[in-house]
Amino acid sequence: MNVWLTRVILDPRNPAARRDLGNAELLHKRVMLLVPDGLGKNARATSGVLYRYDDTASAGPHLLVQSLLPTNPERLPEGYGAVAVREITSFLEKLESGAVVHYRITANTAKRLGRTADQAGKVVALHGSDAEEWWHTRAAANGLVLRTSVSTSMPDIRGRGKDAVRHAVTRFAGMAVVQDVEALRRAVVTGVGRGKAYGCGLLSLAPVNG
């Protein structure tokens, strides 16, 4: 199984890029244009697409798109942004138990209320210490022992209109020790938590010495 990572450094002057960033549904459709058509009703899962919008000092505003199929940047609008594609399969294959890694994830921090709750079955957003506890639990379940964790509450991811999607979002970044390699690889490939179709759940790793 091969895994590709596509980075699109967005041009904020481009009308299509600005429009997509303001609407979660439009951004989802734009990202899915990068992979082949004809993948059926579960195209995102079939292609393994996970993505995240970031704005960092080193790269500025950009999209990271991970996929199990090669992407076609030529399907993006002219002037949308500068694109770089690389394969990360080798990095994932070389992960070892005990290795220390940097991690970064933008997660839909939410949980479904249990049967004893007043609104049983309802999905509720988690913030602050509840969101941090959510991430510590998810990280452990997915093969990471956290050494450090910095959480940042992010603006909700949302679409437009009465019934538009809306996801509460928290970004987590820090250092961790790899404990369960297979669980961690699975989490990287399939994502963590809800909201994967709308820019949540992509777990990015990098070696501490890299």
XYZ file of C-alpha atoms in Angstrom:
210
model
C 0.000 0.000 0.000
C 1.412 3.355 -1.073
C 0.622 6.647 0.635
C 1.030 10.059 -0.977
C 1.112 13.495 0.619
C 0.202 16.508 -1.495
C 0.893 20.011 -0.198
C -0.841 22.963 -1.809
C 0.509 26.355 -0.718
C -2.537 28.477 -1.417
C -2.475 31.817 -3.197
C -4.749 34.017 -1.030
C -5.341 36.255 -4.048
C -7.009 33.430 -5.947
C -10.827 33.752 -5.838
C -11.422 29.987 -5.921
C -9.020 29.392 -3.026
C -10.662 32.104 -0.915
C -14.117 30.747 -1.689
C -13.173 27.175 -0.807
C -11.665 28.166 2.539
C -14.944 29.799 3.531
C -17.090 26.738 2.852
C -16.358 23.216 4.093
C -18.470 21.539 1.405
C -16.706 23.406 -1.405
C -13.281 22.585 0.023
C -14.225 18.905 0.273
C -15.269 18.870 -3.393
C -12.070 20.647 -4.426
C -9.873 18.163 -2.576
C -11.714 15.209 -4.101
C -10.954 16.562 -7.575
C -7.332 15.607 -6.948
C -8.120 11.875 -7.097
C -9.630 9.947 -10.027
C -13.346 10.012 -10.815
C -15.533 6.923 -10.780
C -14.662 5.679 -7.293
C -18.290 5.220 -6.247
C -20.316 6.500 -3.308
C -17.465 6.079 -0.817
C -14.851 7.839 -2.934
C -13.074 9.479 0.015
C -12.635 6.210 1.888
C -11.744 4.296 -1.285
C -9.028 6.793 -2.193
C -7.898 7.159 1.423
C -8.208 10.934 1.252
C -7.562 12.840 4.469
C -6.733 16.513 4.507
C -6.035 19.487 6.720
C -5.837 23.239 6.304
C -2.887 24.800 8.114
C -1.374 28.266 8.294
C 2.203 28.086 9.547
C 5.118 30.502 9.697
C 7.212 28.296 7.419
C 4.658 27.552 4.683
C 1.866 30.086 5.131
C -1.732 29.026 4.349
C -1.717 25.555 2.818
C -3.577 22.304 2.372
C -2.120 18.907 3.194
C -3.871 16.100 1.336
C -2.995 12.482 2.077
C -4.199 9.737 -0.262
C -3.757 6.101 -1.234
C -3.918 7.056 -4.915
C -1.662 9.454 -6.833
C -3.152 12.941 -7.077
C -3.520 15.067 -10.200
C -2.741 18.715 -9.313
C -3.574 19.783 -12.873
C -7.243 19.497 -11.928
C -6.908 22.485 -9.589
C -7.875 25.928 -10.969
C -5.087 27.947 -12.542
C -3.278 29.999 -9.908
C -4.855 28.092 -7.013
C -1.486 27.463 -5.372
C 1.949 25.878 -5.569
C 1.796 22.085 -5.396
C 4.338 19.520 -4.188
C 3.692 15.762 -4.055
C 5.762 13.143 -2.252
C 5.321 9.552 -1.204
C 5.484 8.808 2.536
C 5.188 5.009 2.322
C 8.833 4.443 3.242
C 8.582 6.646 6.329
C 5.549 4.724 7.596
C 7.205 1.367 6.921
C 10.289 2.397 8.912
C 8.382 3.433 12.055
C 9.655 1.533 15.075
C 8.424 1.059 18.617
C 10.222 3.484 20.919
C 10.859 6.094 18.218
C 10.168 9.708 19.178
C 8.126 11.704 16.679
C 6.569 15.097 16.219
C 2.816 14.907 15.623
C 0.130 17.299 14.450
C -3.601 16.770 14.031
C -6.698 18.892 13.613
C -9.453 16.836 15.207
C -13.206 16.968 15.526
C -13.252 16.651 19.305
C -16.679 15.198 19.998
C -18.340 12.261 21.684
C -21.678 10.493 21.507
C -23.696 10.595 24.725
C -24.419 7.240 26.335
C -27.776 5.649 27.029
C -28.014 7.107 30.522
C -27.649 10.709 29.331
C -30.630 13.032 28.952
C -29.999 13.269 25.205
C -28.777 9.726 24.588
C -27.070 9.246 21.250
C -26.468 12.936 20.606
C -22.979 13.926 19.451
C -21.643 16.802 21.554
C -18.577 18.973 21.003
C -15.695 18.860 23.478
C -13.562 21.866 24.367
C -10.722 22.752 26.728
C -9.724 20.031 29.178
C -12.416 17.690 27.818
C -10.901 17.972 24.337
C -7.417 17.359 25.744
C -8.609 14.248 27.564
C -10.229 13.072 24.322
C -6.894 13.394 22.490
C -4.857 11.665 25.202
C -7.284 8.733 25.078
C -7.308 8.578 21.267
C -3.533 8.895 21.027
C -3.009 5.965 23.397
C -5.559 3.858 21.514
C -3.724 4.589 18.270
C -0.216 3.685 19.340
C 1.206 6.941 20.722
C 2.402 7.829 24.214
C 2.281 11.608 24.420
C 5.293 13.441 25.810
C 4.008 16.929 25.094
C 0.730 18.271 23.797
C -0.242 21.816 22.904
C -3.929 22.238 22.115
C -5.431 25.145 20.204
C -9.159 25.685 19.835
C -9.867 26.399 16.163
C -12.852 28.001 14.419
C -15.623 25.528 13.657
C -15.464 23.906 10.245
C -18.736 24.714 8.554
C -20.556 24.920 5.271
C -23.262 27.332 4.216
C -27.009 27.155 4.586
C -29.503 25.907 7.141
C -28.456 22.243 7.136
C -24.742 22.786 6.488
C -22.102 20.682 8.210
C -20.510 22.057 11.359
C -17.670 20.487 13.321
C -15.997 21.706 16.511
C -12.248 21.579 15.966
C -9.142 21.468 18.156
C -5.571 21.304 16.881
C -3.037 19.234 18.825
C 0.714 19.276 18.296
C 3.691 17.984 20.228
C 6.044 15.053 20.689
C 5.201 11.423 21.353
C 6.759 7.985 21.621
C 5.658 5.247 19.239
C 4.287 2.364 21.293
C 2.189 0.287 18.869
C 3.514 0.568 15.312
C 0.636 -1.201 13.563
C -2.023 0.802 15.404
C -0.197 4.023 14.584
C 0.171 3.188 10.883
C -3.526 2.365 10.763
C -4.394 5.688 12.412
C -2.246 7.622 9.941
C -3.811 5.878 6.945
C -7.460 5.881 8.071
C -7.556 9.009 10.238
C -8.655 9.711 13.798
C -12.126 10.702 14.951
C -15.080 12.170 13.088
C -15.295 14.789 10.355
C -12.744 13.213 8.017
C -14.629 14.368 4.923
C -14.297 17.975 6.056
C -10.655 18.346 7.019
C -10.422 16.572 10.380
C -8.505 13.493 11.458
C -5.277 13.655 9.428
C -2.485 12.632 11.819
C 0.865 13.925 10.575
C 4.159 12.560 11.910
C 7.776 13.592 11.491
C 10.978 12.234 13.036
C 12.359 14.394 15.830
C 15.776 14.451 14.184
C 14.237 15.354 10.802
